[in-house]
Tab-separated table of C-alpha atoms and ligand atoms in Angstrom:
chain	number	residue	atom	x	y	z
Y	14	UNK	CA	26.378	-30.717	-1.971
Y	15	UNK	CA	26.248	-30.365	1.403
Y	16	UNK	CA	24.282	-28.068	3.191
Y	17	UNK	CA	25.778	-25.343	4.973
Y	18	UNK	CA	27.960	-24.639	1.078
Y	19	UNK	CA	29.952	-21.779	1.134
Y	20	UNK	CA	28.799	-19.170	-0.611
Y	21	UNK	CA	30.539	-19.922	-3.726
Y	22	UNK	CA	29.628	-23.593	-3.789
Y	23	UNK	CA	25.958	-22.165	-3.348
Y	24	UNK	CA	27.178	-19.980	-6.481
Y	25	UNK	CA	28.444	-23.040	-8.545
Y	26	UNK	CA	25.399	-24.707	-7.329
Y	27	UNK	CA	23.227	-22.600	-9.170
Y	28	UNK	CA	25.379	-23.180	-12.187
Y	29	UNK	CA	24.562	-26.810	-12.518
Y	30	UNK	CA	21.434	-26.267	-13.143
Y	31	UNK	CA	22.101	-24.502	-15.695
Y	32	UNK	CA	21.615	-20.671	-14.360
Y	33	UNK	CA	23.057	-17.714	-15.732
Y	34	UNK	CA	26.584	-16.445	-13.483
Y	35	UNK	CA	24.355	-12.856	-13.144
Y	36	UNK	CA	21.151	-14.398	-12.522
Y	37	UNK	CA	23.125	-16.292	-9.382
Y	38	UNK	CA	24.202	-13.471	-8.252
Y	39	UNK	CA	21.567	-11.637	-7.946
Y	40	UNK	CA	19.058	-14.728	-6.490
Y	41	UNK	CA	21.837	-14.914	-4.055
Y	42	UNK	CA	22.371	-11.245	-2.529
Y	43	UNK	CA	18.365	-11.048	-2.172
Y	44	UNK	CA	18.473	-14.266	0.138
Y	45	UNK	CA	20.711	-13.072	1.943
Y	46	UNK	CA	19.080	-9.626	2.651
Y	47	UNK	CA	21.488	-7.546	0.793
Y	48	UNK	CA	20.844	-5.451	-2.967
Y	49	UNK	CA	22.626	-5.867	-6.479
Y	50	UNK	CA	24.476	-4.021	-6.487
Y	51	UNK	CA	26.690	-5.449	-3.955
Y	52	UNK	CA	27.931	-7.765	-6.029
Y	53	UNK	CA	30.888	-7.298	-4.856
Y	54	UNK	CA	31.056	-7.850	-1.630
Y	55	UNK	CA	29.250	-11.242	-3.002
Y	56	UNK	CA	33.068	-11.865	-4.333
Y	57	UNK	CA	34.658	-10.930	-1.522
Y	58	UNK	CA	32.486	-12.876	0.797
Y	59	UNK	CA	32.960	-16.445	-1.291
Y	60	UNK	CA	34.092	-18.745	1.845
Y	61	UNK	CA	31.261	-17.207	4.546
Y	62	UNK	CA	29.350	-20.619	4.862
Y	63	UNK	CA	25.539	-19.834	3.771
Y	64	UNK	CA	22.783	-21.310	6.601
Y	65	UNK	CA	20.553	-24.870	5.890
Y	66	UNK	CA	17.179	-21.739	6.139
Y	67	UNK	CA	18.730	-19.444	3.582
Y	68	UNK	CA	20.353	-22.255	1.509
Y	69	UNK	CA	16.957	-24.359	0.360
Y	70	UNK	CA	14.838	-20.527	-0.168
Y	71	UNK	CA	18.300	-19.742	-2.458
Y	72	UNK	CA	17.712	-23.470	-4.138
Y	73	UNK	CA	13.614	-22.643	-4.036
Y	74	UNK	CA	14.754	-19.351	-6.463
Y	75	UNK	CA	16.981	-21.147	-8.682
Y	76	UNK	CA	14.962	-23.747	-9.053
Y	77	UNK	CA	11.848	-21.255	-10.503
Y	78	UNK	CA	14.328	-18.653	-11.806
Y	79	UNK	CA	15.494	-22.238	-14.131
Y	80	UNK	CA	11.410	-23.055	-14.482
Y	81	UNK	CA	11.872	-19.356	-16.639
Y	82	UNK	CA	9.927	-16.870	-13.835
Y	83	UNK	CA	12.493	-13.350	-14.577
Y	84	UNK	CA	14.641	-12.626	-11.632
Y	85	UNK	CA	13.000	-9.639	-11.596
Y	86	UNK	CA	9.319	-10.896	-10.089
Y	87	UNK	CA	11.644	-13.662	-7.578
Y	88	UNK	CA	13.756	-11.137	-5.877
Y	89	UNK	CA	10.527	-7.585	-5.984
Y	90	UNK	CA	13.098	-5.414	-8.131
Y	91	UNK	CA	14.386	-4.272	-11.055
Y	92	UNK	CA	17.025	-0.942	-12.226
Y	93	UNK	CA	15.681	0.285	-14.665
Y	94	UNK	CA	17.660	3.873	-16.818
Y	95	UNK	CA	19.440	3.820	-12.777
Y	96	UNK	CA	15.990	3.690	-10.234
Y	97	UNK	CA	15.564	1.280	-8.696
Y	98	UNK	CA	12.221	-0.032	-9.798
Y	99	UNK	CA	9.541	-2.638	-7.712
Y	100	UNK	CA	8.302	-5.163	-10.624
Y	101	UNK	CA	6.019	-7.794	-10.167
Y	102	UNK	CA	3.571	-10.237	-12.204
Y	103	UNK	CA	1.344	-7.561	-12.548
Y	104	UNK	CA	3.625	-6.332	-15.429
Y	105	UNK	CA	6.331	-6.915	-18.178
Y	106	UNK	CA	9.862	-7.289	-17.114
Y	107	UNK	CA	11.453	-3.764	-17.899
Y	108	UNK	CA	13.893	-4.961	-20.455
Y	109	UNK	CA	16.925	-2.782	-21.055
Y	110	UNK	CA	16.519	-2.535	-24.343
Y	111	UNK	CA	13.687	-0.076	-23.776
Y	112	UNK	CA	16.267	2.528	-23.017
Y	113	UNK	CA	16.370	2.602	-25.783
Y	114	UNK	CA	13.762	4.885	-25.967
Y	115	UNK	CA	14.481	6.871	-22.966
Y	116	UNK	CA	17.350	8.120	-24.743
Y	117	UNK	CA	15.530	8.744	-28.034
Y	118	UNK	CA	12.870	10.639	-25.946
Y	119	UNK	CA	14.910	12.651	-23.727
Y	120	UNK	CA	16.623	13.813	-26.874
Y	121	UNK	CA	13.128	15.230	-28.062
Y	122	UNK	CA	13.028	16.773	-25.274
Y	123	UNK	CA	16.298	18.361	-24.472
Y	124	UNK	CA	15.135	21.710	-26.643
Y	125	UNK	CA	11.833	22.376	-24.159
Y	126	UNK	CA	12.016	23.675	-20.827
Y	127	UNK	CA	8.535	22.242	-19.379
Y	128	UNK	CA	7.461	19.704	-21.600
Y	129	UNK	CA	4.602	17.641	-22.148
Y	130	UNK	CA	4.830	13.500	-22.449
Y	131	UNK	CA	2.244	10.694	-22.502
Y	132	UNK	CA	3.808	7.295	-21.773
Y	133	UNK	CA	1.670	4.609	-23.450
Y	134	UNK	CA	0.866	0.747	-21.369
Y	135	UNK	CA	3.473	2.423	-19.177
Y	136	UNK	CA	3.159	-0.840	-16.419
Y	137	UNK	CA	6.011	-1.033	-13.887
Y	138	UNK	CA	6.015	3.090	-14.888
Y	139	UNK	CA	9.916	2.637	-16.382
Y	140	UNK	CA	9.751	4.423	-18.935
Y	141	UNK	CA	7.891	7.983	-17.102
Y	142	UNK	CA	9.386	7.618	-14.559
Y	143	UNK	CA	12.507	7.534	-16.532
Y	144	UNK	CA	11.831	10.576	-18.350
Y	145	UNK	CA	10.065	12.934	-15.061
Y	146	UNK	CA	13.897	12.005	-12.850
Y	147	UNK	CA	15.970	13.441	-15.756
Y	148	UNK	CA	13.913	16.279	-16.424
Y	149	UNK	CA	11.723	17.652	-13.097
Y	150	UNK	CA	10.622	19.560	-14.719
Y	151	UNK	CA	8.009	17.970	-17.112
Y	152	UNK	CA	4.811	16.844	-16.811
Y	153	UNK	CA	4.562	13.415	-17.283
Y	154	UNK	CA	1.567	10.996	-17.215
Y	155	UNK	CA	1.682	7.298	-17.408
Y	156	UNK	CA	-1.157	5.982	-19.185
Y	157	UNK	CA	-2.345	1.795	-18.748
Y	158	UNK	CA	-5.741	-0.198	-19.393
Y	159	UNK	CA	-4.732	-2.071	-16.759
Y	160	UNK	CA	-5.731	-0.520	-12.660
Y	161	UNK	CA	-2.939	-3.447	-11.818
Y	162	UNK	CA	-0.441	-1.912	-13.966
Y	163	UNK	CA	-1.163	1.479	-12.783
Y	164	UNK	CA	-1.129	0.209	-9.294
Y	165	UNK	CA	2.675	-0.724	-9.681
Y	166	UNK	CA	3.402	2.407	-11.600
Y	167	UNK	CA	1.679	4.525	-8.544
Y	168	UNK	CA	3.201	2.772	-6.191
Y	169	UNK	CA	7.022	3.260	-7.234
Y	170	UNK	CA	6.304	6.815	-8.307
Y	171	UNK	CA	5.682	7.177	-4.754
Y	172	UNK	CA	8.112	5.692	-3.581
Y	173	UNK	CA	10.717	7.206	-6.147
Y	174	UNK	CA	9.813	10.873	-5.192
Y	175	UNK	CA	9.270	11.231	-8.609
Y	176	UNK	CA	5.172	13.120	-9.468
Y	177	UNK	CA	4.272	11.371	-12.262
Y	178	UNK	CA	0.507	11.958	-12.605
Y	179	UNK	CA	-1.097	8.185	-13.728
Y	180	UNK	CA	-4.524	7.719	-15.427
Y	181	UNK	CA	-6.257	4.772	-16.317
Y	182	UNK	CA	-6.997	4.275	-19.984
Y	183	UNK	CA	-6.754	2.692	-23.038
Y	184	UNK	CA	-4.673	3.587	-25.443
Y	185	UNK	CA	-5.255	7.546	-25.443
Y	186	UNK	CA	-9.390	6.944	-25.315
Y	187	UNK	CA	-9.633	7.810	-22.128
Y	188	UNK	CA	-6.562	10.727	-22.883
Y	189	UNK	CA	-7.145	14.428	-22.440
Y	190	UNK	CA	-4.793	16.918	-23.045
Y	191	UNK	CA	-1.940	17.812	-26.126
Y	192	UNK	CA	1.890	16.523	-25.541
Y	193	UNK	CA	5.146	17.415	-26.998
Y	194	UNK	CA	6.278	13.902	-26.805
Y	195	UNK	CA	4.283	10.699	-26.868
Y	196	UNK	CA	6.441	7.652	-26.420
Y	197	UNK	CA	4.847	4.042	-25.793
Y	198	UNK	CA	6.582	0.037	-25.496
Y	199	UNK	CA	3.169	-1.620	-26.682
Y	200	UNK	CA	1.955	-5.818	-26.923
Y	201	UNK	CA	3.584	-6.237	-30.417
Y	202	UNK	CA	4.579	-10.123	-29.791
Y	203	UNK	CA	2.767	-11.868	-32.766
Y	204	UNK	CA	0.069	-13.820	-30.870
Y	205	UNK	CA	1.226	-17.126	-32.930
Y	206	UNK	CA	4.526	-16.518	-31.892
Y	207	UNK	CA	6.937	-18.939	-30.472
Y	208	UNK	CA	8.994	-17.265	-28.367
Y	209	UNK	CA	5.136	-16.285	-26.192
Y	210	UNK	CA	5.709	-20.235	-24.952
Y	211	UNK	CA	8.753	-18.631	-23.313
Y	212	UNK	CA	7.243	-15.137	-21.634
Y	213	UNK	CA	4.383	-16.926	-19.554
Y	214	UNK	CA	4.885	-15.951	-16.473
Y	215	UNK	CA	4.753	-12.282	-17.669
Y	216	UNK	CA	1.400	-10.423	-19.128
Y	217	UNK	CA	0.105	-11.556	-21.657
Y	218	UNK	CA	-2.213	-8.492	-22.354
Y	219	UNK	CA	1.779	-7.046	-22.377
Y	220	UNK	CA	3.060	-9.054	-24.454
Y	221	UNK	CA	0.979	-10.031	-27.481
Y	222	UNK	CA	-1.055	-7.598	-30.076
Y	223	UNK	CA	-3.203	-9.744	-32.617
Y	224	UNK	CA	-1.432	-11.860	-35.468
Y	225	UNK	CA	0.743	-9.832	-36.941
Y	226	UNK	CA	2.175	-8.406	-34.084
Y	227	UNK	CA	0.801	-4.602	-35.053
Y	228	UNK	CA	-2.326	-4.172	-33.227
Y	229	UNK	CA	-1.639	-1.619	-30.704
Y	230	UNK	CA	0.655	0.094	-33.311
Y	231	UNK	CA	-1.627	0.717	-34.995
Y	232	UNK	CA	-4.475	1.768	-32.751
Y	233	UNK	CA	-1.918	3.993	-31.253
Y	234	UNK	CA	-0.167	5.056	-34.961
Y	235	UNK	CA	-4.230	6.446	-35.267
Y	236	UNK	CA	-4.892	7.815	-32.396
Y	237	UNK	CA	-1.361	9.826	-31.750
Y	238	UNK	CA	-2.160	12.572	-34.177
Y	239	UNK	CA	-5.429	14.522	-32.472
Y	240	UNK	CA	-2.832	14.634	-29.002
Y	241	UNK	CA	0.528	15.785	-30.061
Y	242	UNK	CA	1.153	19.743	-30.231
Y	243	UNK	CA	2.965	21.096	-33.099
Y	244	UNK	CA	6.124	19.592	-33.724
Y	245	UNK	CA	5.751	17.013	-31.059
Y	246	UNK	CA	7.369	13.171	-31.482
Y	247	UNK	CA	5.641	9.576	-32.061
Y	248	UNK	CA	7.840	7.482	-30.242
Y	249	UNK	CA	7.601	3.506	-30.211
Y	250	UNK	CA	9.212	0.172	-29.633
Y	251	UNK	CA	8.203	-2.208	-31.222
Y	252	UNK	CA	9.978	-5.968	-32.743
Y	253	UNK	CA	13.611	-7.342	-34.089
Y	254	UNK	CA	12.490	-7.255	-37.453
Y	255	UNK	CA	9.074	-4.565	-37.878
Y	256	UNK	CA	11.138	-0.951	-37.869
Y	257	UNK	CA	9.995	-0.723	-41.649
Y	258	UNK	CA	6.470	-2.242	-41.181
Y	259	UNK	CA	5.635	0.867	-38.713
Y	260	UNK	CA	7.596	3.720	-40.600
Y	261	UNK	CA	4.861	2.724	-42.948
Y	262	UNK	CA	1.849	3.328	-40.767
Y	263	UNK	CA	3.768	6.314	-39.385
Y	264	UNK	CA	4.287	8.000	-42.702
Y	265	UNK	CA	0.709	6.623	-44.237
Y	266	UNK	CA	-1.237	8.834	-40.943
Y	267	UNK	CA	1.011	11.669	-42.379
Y	268	UNK	CA	4.558	12.779	-39.958
Y	269	UNK	CA	7.098	13.510	-41.402
Y	270	UNK	CA	11.024	13.096	-39.682
Y	271	UNK	CA	10.242	8.905	-39.844
Y	272	UNK	CA	13.187	7.123	-39.027
Y	273	UNK	CA	14.321	4.015	-36.597
Y	274	UNK	CA	16.761	3.667	-33.529
Y	275	UNK	CA	19.103	1.111	-32.877
Y	276	UNK	CA	18.794	-1.033	-29.505
Y	277	UNK	CA	21.790	-2.201	-27.446
Y	278	UNK	CA	22.242	-4.755	-29.355
Y	279	UNK	CA	22.035	-3.239	-32.818
Y	280	UNK	CA	19.369	-4.217	-33.659
Y	281	UNK	CA	16.577	-1.772	-34.915
Y	282	UNK	CA	13.956	-1.684	-32.059
Y	283	UNK	CA	12.383	1.771	-31.861
Y	284	UNK	CA	10.738	4.277	-34.683
Y	285	UNK	CA	8.716	7.779	-34.622
Y	286	UNK	CA	7.522	10.541	-36.469
Y	287	UNK	CA	7.318	14.145	-36.150
Y	288	UNK	CA	3.399	15.948	-36.077
Y	289	UNK	CA	4.512	18.232	-38.586
Y	290	UNK	CA	4.812	21.868	-37.203
Y	291	UNK	CA	1.905	24.130	-38.622
Y	292	UNK	CA	-0.971	20.766	-38.956
Y	293	UNK	CA	-4.146	21.300	-36.928
Y	294	UNK	CA	-3.846	18.370	-34.606
Y	295	UNK	CA	-6.015	15.485	-35.438
Y	296	UNK	CA	-5.661	16.243	-39.177
Y	297	UNK	CA	-3.721	14.333	-41.765
Y	298	UNK	CA	-2.606	15.558	-44.657
Y	299	UNK	CA	-3.553	13.515	-48.632
Y	300	UNK	CA	-5.421	11.808	-45.475
Y	301	UNK	CA	-9.032	10.039	-44.693
Y	302	UNK	CA	-8.979	9.036	-41.243
Y	303	UNK	CA	-11.565	6.970	-40.399
F	8	LIG	N1	11.030	-7.281	-26.503
F	8	LIG	C1	10.061	-7.862	-25.333
F	8	LIG	C2	10.171	-9.509	-25.924
F	8	LIG	O1	10.096	-10.064	-26.559
F	8	LIG	C3	8.761	-7.670	-25.640
F	8	LIG	C4	8.440	-6.324	-24.673
F	8	LIG	C5	6.713	-6.356	-25.736
F	8	LIG	O2	6.023	-7.269	-26.256
F	8	LIG	N2	6.212	-4.700	-25.325
F	8	LIG	O3	11.034	-10.328	-25.096
């Protein structure tokens, strides 16, 4: 391969390294100083020549991608719910599947003029910022146990001009107040799951959660009622095979309207329930809470 390939040749070279076409396009656009929304530009410029220095830089990025680093970390950008987020290895790479949780949260928030919402384990701030951008009158609290993650979320909020409040807390342990909706995409992969081997570039504490993957989901389900307004909703993302287990956790805790929603691939990926209107915050009907 010449070291001054055309853009089309550089993309072909990325293909031989095993990269998906979209990943190669995003990395090439990043290398030539353009954003991911400029893919049409690439097609129109496929005979342009890539000089040796950017070519070397592009190949280095392709090699890192081939070794498993998320494209979002390599470019520093990820679009989520139409928002351009800055992301890096301090936070989980936001997945499009999580947009299902955002859609559902917007539905339950829709009847309220100024809904109070908490996003637990906010990471980059993706969910909290998407909700705030769609509902400017909402009061959105972004919670994370990691100060590194909160720094990323806070910077995204400031850059996008979205007034999400950030607070450091281990789930709801250090959070005051009552919410109309609590949403979370917590870690939920079983700690021995071989799938984790493919995700070594992302923070383990954002991915793995005990032997069955449900440890953090259990904690959130246990804590949430004390922070839900009557009629408030708890909406949770979980693993592809955990919907039934999460529905059982919510039902046992006394939630009503317990149901699951499918992600873009048709997998039951989110489960939620409503804290019955009329139930005092924290009271779990028919159950002693320890
Ligand atoms: N859905 C992600 C994955 O399986 C995990 C995200 C999470 O643990 N919250 O790759």
